[in-house]
Amino acid sequence: MSQPFRVRIAVRGYELDVQGHVNQAVYLQYAEHARWECLRAAGLHPEALREAGVGPVQLECTIRYLRELRAGDVVDVSCGFVWGGGKTFRLEQEYVRVDGTAVAQLTGVGGMLDLQTRRLVANPADRFRSLASSPEHLGLP
């Protein structure tokens, strides 16, 4: 895909902290929501993953805050997977207001957990590709 998967989220009042902007933990929730929506678009529903005995896991995460999000703002959160060799992959997510203003960037490392052995699978790209009906949403051919 030329453009990463995106989901649009409207900021809700209860997500604000005492400074009047979105609480830092909510950015993680927005990112998680975008990742699950991306997986769903690829045909990877949580119950299907559980039945296959695997599940995605986040191993590390860094958020860089660029601008505030406040009540009433609408933000698009992207979800991009960067595949390499080994048991992990990179996550790249951007938070952009609908007016085009960059708000935050998330980078992270993920993997796919074998739910029986509780270990990372050897090649998560191959496993995702074999389970997905639309792997192109995950950046997989």
PDB file of C-alpha atoms in Angstrom:
ATOM      1  CA  MET A   1       0.000   0.000   0.000  1.00  0.00           C
ATOM      2  CA  SER A   2       1.280   3.483  -0.786  1.00  0.00           C
ATOM      3  CA  GLN A   3      -0.517   5.067   2.184  1.00  0.00           C
ATOM      4  CA  PRO A   4      -0.519   3.591   5.683  1.00  0.00           C
ATOM      5  CA  PHE A   5      -3.771   2.478   7.251  1.00  0.00           C
ATOM      6  CA  ARG A   6      -5.498   5.289   9.180  1.00  0.00           C
ATOM      7  CA  VAL A   7      -8.342   5.566  11.652  1.00  0.00           C
ATOM      8  CA  ARG A   8     -10.079   8.815  12.606  1.00  0.00           C
ATOM      9  CA  ILE A   9     -10.703   9.532  16.292  1.00  0.00           C
ATOM     10  CA  ALA A  10     -12.576  12.427  17.912  1.00  0.00           C
ATOM     11  CA  VAL A  11     -11.134  13.545  21.242  1.00  0.00           C
ATOM     12  CA  ARG A  12     -13.610  13.112  24.090  1.00  0.00           C
ATOM     13  CA  GLY A  13     -13.755  15.342  27.149  1.00  0.00           C
ATOM     14  CA  TYR A  14     -13.080  12.552  29.623  1.00  0.00           C
ATOM     15  CA  GLU A  15      -9.713  11.876  27.931  1.00  0.00           C
ATOM     16  CA  LEU A  16      -8.294  15.218  29.077  1.00  0.00           C
ATOM     17  CA  ASP A  17      -5.941  15.812  31.968  1.00  0.00           C
ATOM     18  CA  VAL A  18      -5.842  18.822  34.316  1.00  0.00           C
ATOM     19  CA  GLN A  19      -3.946  20.886  31.687  1.00  0.00           C
ATOM     20  CA  GLY A  20      -6.909  20.526  29.316  1.00  0.00           C
ATOM     21  CA  HIS A  21      -5.127  18.378  26.754  1.00  0.00           C
ATOM     22  CA  VAL A  22      -5.298  14.651  26.018  1.00  0.00           C
ATOM     23  CA  ASN A  23      -3.703  12.585  28.783  1.00  0.00           C
ATOM     24  CA  GLN A  24      -0.496  10.881  27.695  1.00  0.00           C
ATOM     25  CA  ALA A  25      -1.883   7.387  28.342  1.00  0.00           C
ATOM     26  CA  VAL A  26      -4.740   8.041  25.917  1.00  0.00           C
ATOM     27  CA  TYR A  27      -2.231   8.328  23.058  1.00  0.00           C
ATOM     28  CA  LEU A  28      -1.353   4.682  23.721  1.00  0.00           C
ATOM     29  CA  GLN A  29      -5.048   3.758  23.595  1.00  0.00           C
ATOM     30  CA  TYR A  30      -5.459   5.596  20.285  1.00  0.00           C
ATOM     31  CA  ALA A  31      -2.435   3.734  18.879  1.00  0.00           C
ATOM     32  CA  GLU A  32      -3.750   0.370  20.092  1.00  0.00           C
ATOM     33  CA  HIS A  33      -7.166   1.106  18.577  1.00  0.00           C
ATOM     34  CA  ALA A  34      -5.550   1.974  15.216  1.00  0.00           C
ATOM     35  CA  ARG A  35      -3.479  -1.224  15.278  1.00  0.00           C
ATOM     36  CA  TRP A  36      -6.502  -3.432  15.985  1.00  0.00           C
ATOM     37  CA  GLU A  37      -8.536  -1.677  13.284  1.00  0.00           C
ATOM     38  CA  CYS A  38      -5.653  -2.254  10.859  1.00  0.00           C
ATOM     39  CA  LEU A  39      -5.521  -5.940  11.816  1.00  0.00           C
ATOM     40  CA  ARG A  40      -9.304  -6.175  11.402  1.00  0.00           C
ATOM     41  CA  ALA A  41      -9.073  -4.571   7.937  1.00  0.00           C
ATOM     42  CA  ALA A  42      -6.473  -7.221   7.080  1.00  0.00           C
ATOM     43  CA  GLY A  43      -8.956  -9.915   8.138  1.00  0.00           C
ATOM     44  CA  LEU A  44      -7.281 -10.658  11.458  1.00  0.00           C
ATOM     45  CA  HIS A  45      -9.973 -10.578  14.125  1.00  0.00           C
ATOM     46  CA  PRO A  46      -8.995 -11.225  17.758  1.00  0.00           C
ATOM     47  CA  GLU A  47     -11.003 -14.448  17.975  1.00  0.00           C
ATOM     48  CA  ALA A  48      -9.435 -15.812  14.773  1.00  0.00           C
ATOM     49  CA  LEU A  49      -5.958 -15.061  16.099  1.00  0.00           C
ATOM     50  CA  ARG A  50      -6.767 -16.799  19.398  1.00  0.00           C
ATOM     51  CA  GLU A  51      -8.102 -19.817  17.495  1.00  0.00           C
ATOM     52  CA  ALA A  52      -4.824 -19.894  15.543  1.00  0.00           C
ATOM     53  CA  GLY A  53      -2.983 -19.867  18.861  1.00  0.00           C
ATOM     54  CA  VAL A  54      -1.212 -16.542  18.332  1.00  0.00           C
ATOM     55  CA  GLY A  55      -1.546 -12.890  19.244  1.00  0.00           C
ATOM     56  CA  PRO A  56       0.282  -9.649  18.525  1.00  0.00           C
ATOM     57  CA  VAL A  57       2.359  -8.158  21.331  1.00  0.00           C
ATOM     58  CA  GLN A  58       4.047  -4.816  21.767  1.00  0.00           C
ATOM     59  CA  LEU A  59       7.561  -5.119  23.147  1.00  0.00           C
ATOM     60  CA  GLU A  60       8.572  -1.474  23.300  1.00  0.00           C
ATOM     61  CA  CYS A  61       7.041   1.908  22.547  1.00  0.00           C
ATOM     62  CA  THR A  62       8.200   5.517  22.328  1.00  0.00           C
ATOM     63  CA  ILE A  63       5.912   8.498  21.776  1.00  0.00           C
ATOM     64  CA  ARG A  64       7.178  11.879  20.656  1.00  0.00           C
ATOM     65  CA  TYR A  65       4.651  14.636  21.352  1.00  0.00           C
ATOM     66  CA  LEU A  66       4.677  17.526  18.869  1.00  0.00           C
ATOM     67  CA  ARG A  67       1.444  19.461  19.552  1.00  0.00           C
ATOM     68  CA  GLU A  68      -1.493  19.307  21.954  1.00  0.00           C
ATOM     69  CA  LEU A  69      -4.748  17.504  21.330  1.00  0.00           C
ATOM     70  CA  ARG A  70      -7.700  19.153  23.063  1.00  0.00           C
ATOM     71  CA  ALA A  71     -11.413  18.471  23.466  1.00  0.00           C
ATOM     72  CA  GLY A  72     -13.191  18.494  20.114  1.00  0.00           C
ATOM     73  CA  ASP A  73     -10.055  17.888  18.048  1.00  0.00           C
ATOM     74  CA  VAL A  74     -10.217  15.144  15.444  1.00  0.00           C
ATOM     75  CA  VAL A  75      -7.074  13.147  14.773  1.00  0.00           C
ATOM     76  CA  ASP A  76      -6.098  10.520  12.202  1.00  0.00           C
ATOM     77  CA  VAL A  77      -3.869   7.809  13.646  1.00  0.00           C
ATOM     78  CA  SER A  78      -1.897   5.751  11.166  1.00  0.00           C
ATOM     79  CA  CYS A  79      -0.563   2.238  11.530  1.00  0.00           C
ATOM     80  CA  GLY A  80       2.461   1.039   9.614  1.00  0.00           C
ATOM     81  CA  PHE A  81       4.418  -2.188   9.964  1.00  0.00           C
ATOM     82  CA  VAL A  82       8.082  -2.373   8.971  1.00  0.00           C
ATOM     83  CA  TRP A  83       9.126  -5.973   8.387  1.00  0.00           C
ATOM     84  CA  GLY A  84      12.626  -7.342   8.678  1.00  0.00           C
ATOM     85  CA  GLY A  85      14.147 -10.632   9.609  1.00  0.00           C
ATOM     86  CA  GLY A  86      13.819 -12.292  12.956  1.00  0.00           C
ATOM     87  CA  LYS A  87      11.074 -12.493  15.546  1.00  0.00           C
ATOM     88  CA  THR A  88      10.153  -8.802  15.701  1.00  0.00           C
ATOM     89  CA  PHE A  89       8.907  -5.991  13.495  1.00  0.00           C
ATOM     90  CA  ARG A  90       8.788  -2.222  13.821  1.00  0.00           C
ATOM     91  CA  LEU A  91       5.623  -0.193  14.319  1.00  0.00           C
ATOM     92  CA  GLU A  92       5.349   3.363  13.003  1.00  0.00           C
ATOM     93  CA  GLN A  93       2.303   5.436  13.849  1.00  0.00           C
ATOM     94  CA  GLU A  94       1.574   9.110  13.265  1.00  0.00           C
ATOM     95  CA  TYR A  95      -1.104  11.262  14.849  1.00  0.00           C
ATOM     96  CA  VAL A  96      -2.249  14.047  12.498  1.00  0.00           C
ATOM     97  CA  ARG A  97      -5.108  16.507  13.018  1.00  0.00           C
ATOM     98  CA  VAL A  98      -7.547  16.702  10.124  1.00  0.00           C
ATOM     99  CA  ASP A  99      -6.072  20.128   9.248  1.00  0.00           C
ATOM    100  CA  GLY A 100      -2.754  18.344   8.557  1.00  0.00           C
ATOM    101  CA  THR A 101      -0.965  19.350  11.767  1.00  0.00           C
ATOM    102  CA  ALA A 102       1.345  16.612  13.048  1.00  0.00           C
ATOM    103  CA  VAL A 103       0.543  15.966  16.716  1.00  0.00           C
ATOM    104  CA  ALA A 104       2.646  12.962  17.759  1.00  0.00           C
ATOM    105  CA  GLN A 105       4.720  10.057  16.485  1.00  0.00           C
ATOM    106  CA  LEU A 106       4.881   6.564  17.943  1.00  0.00           C
ATOM    107  CA  THR A 107       7.624   4.087  17.172  1.00  0.00           C
ATOM    108  CA  GLY A 108       7.749   0.636  18.628  1.00  0.00           C
ATOM    109  CA  VAL A 109       8.734  -2.971  18.352  1.00  0.00           C
ATOM    110  CA  GLY A 110       6.200  -5.763  18.109  1.00  0.00           C
ATOM    111  CA  GLY A 111       6.069  -9.497  17.735  1.00  0.00           C
ATOM    112  CA  MET A 112       3.630 -12.378  17.511  1.00  0.00           C
ATOM    113  CA  LEU A 113       3.234 -14.516  20.614  1.00  0.00           C
ATOM    114  CA  ASP A 114       2.588 -18.245  20.428  1.00  0.00           C
ATOM    115  CA  LEU A 115      -0.155 -18.552  23.055  1.00  0.00           C
ATOM    116  CA  GLN A 116       0.795 -22.114  23.996  1.00  0.00           C
ATOM    117  CA  THR A 117       4.567 -21.783  24.389  1.00  0.00           C
ATOM    118  CA  ARG A 118       4.401 -18.086  25.413  1.00  0.00           C
ATOM    119  CA  ARG A 119       7.328 -17.394  23.062  1.00  0.00           C
ATOM    120  CA  LEU A 120       7.612 -15.198  19.999  1.00  0.00           C
ATOM    121  CA  VAL A 121       7.049 -16.959  16.670  1.00  0.00           C
ATOM    122  CA  ALA A 122      10.108 -17.179  14.422  1.00  0.00           C
ATOM    123  CA  ASN A 123       8.794 -15.187  11.437  1.00  0.00           C
ATOM    124  CA  PRO A 124       5.781 -13.017  12.278  1.00  0.00           C
ATOM    125  CA  ALA A 125       5.466 -11.651   8.715  1.00  0.00           C
ATOM    126  CA  ASP A 126       4.924 -15.145   7.318  1.00  0.00           C
ATOM    127  CA  ARG A 127       2.426 -15.999  10.047  1.00  0.00           C
ATOM    128  CA  PHE A 128       0.457 -12.764   9.605  1.00  0.00           C
ATOM    129  CA  ARG A 129       0.466 -13.275   5.820  1.00  0.00           C
ATOM    130  CA  SER A 130      -0.852 -16.831   6.140  1.00  0.00           C
ATOM    131  CA  LEU A 131      -3.704 -15.779   8.441  1.00  0.00           C
ATOM    132  CA  ALA A 132      -4.722 -12.472   6.790  1.00  0.00           C
ATOM    133  CA  SER A 133      -7.274 -12.199   4.000  1.00  0.00           C
ATOM    134  CA  SER A 134      -5.914  -8.728   3.050  1.00  0.00           C
ATOM    135  CA  PRO A 135      -2.235  -8.717   4.083  1.00  0.00           C
ATOM    136  CA  GLU A 136      -1.577  -5.561   2.064  1.00  0.00           C
ATOM    137  CA  HIS A 137      -2.993  -3.558   5.014  1.00  0.00           C
ATOM    138  CA  LEU A 138      -0.012  -4.851   6.983  1.00  0.00           C
ATOM    139  CA  GLY A 139       2.475  -3.883   4.287  1.00  0.00           C
ATOM    140  CA  LEU A 140       2.795  -7.514   3.197  1.00  0.00           C
ATOM    141  CA  PRO A 141       2.582  -8.682  -0.434  1.00  0.00           C
TER     142      PRO A 141
END
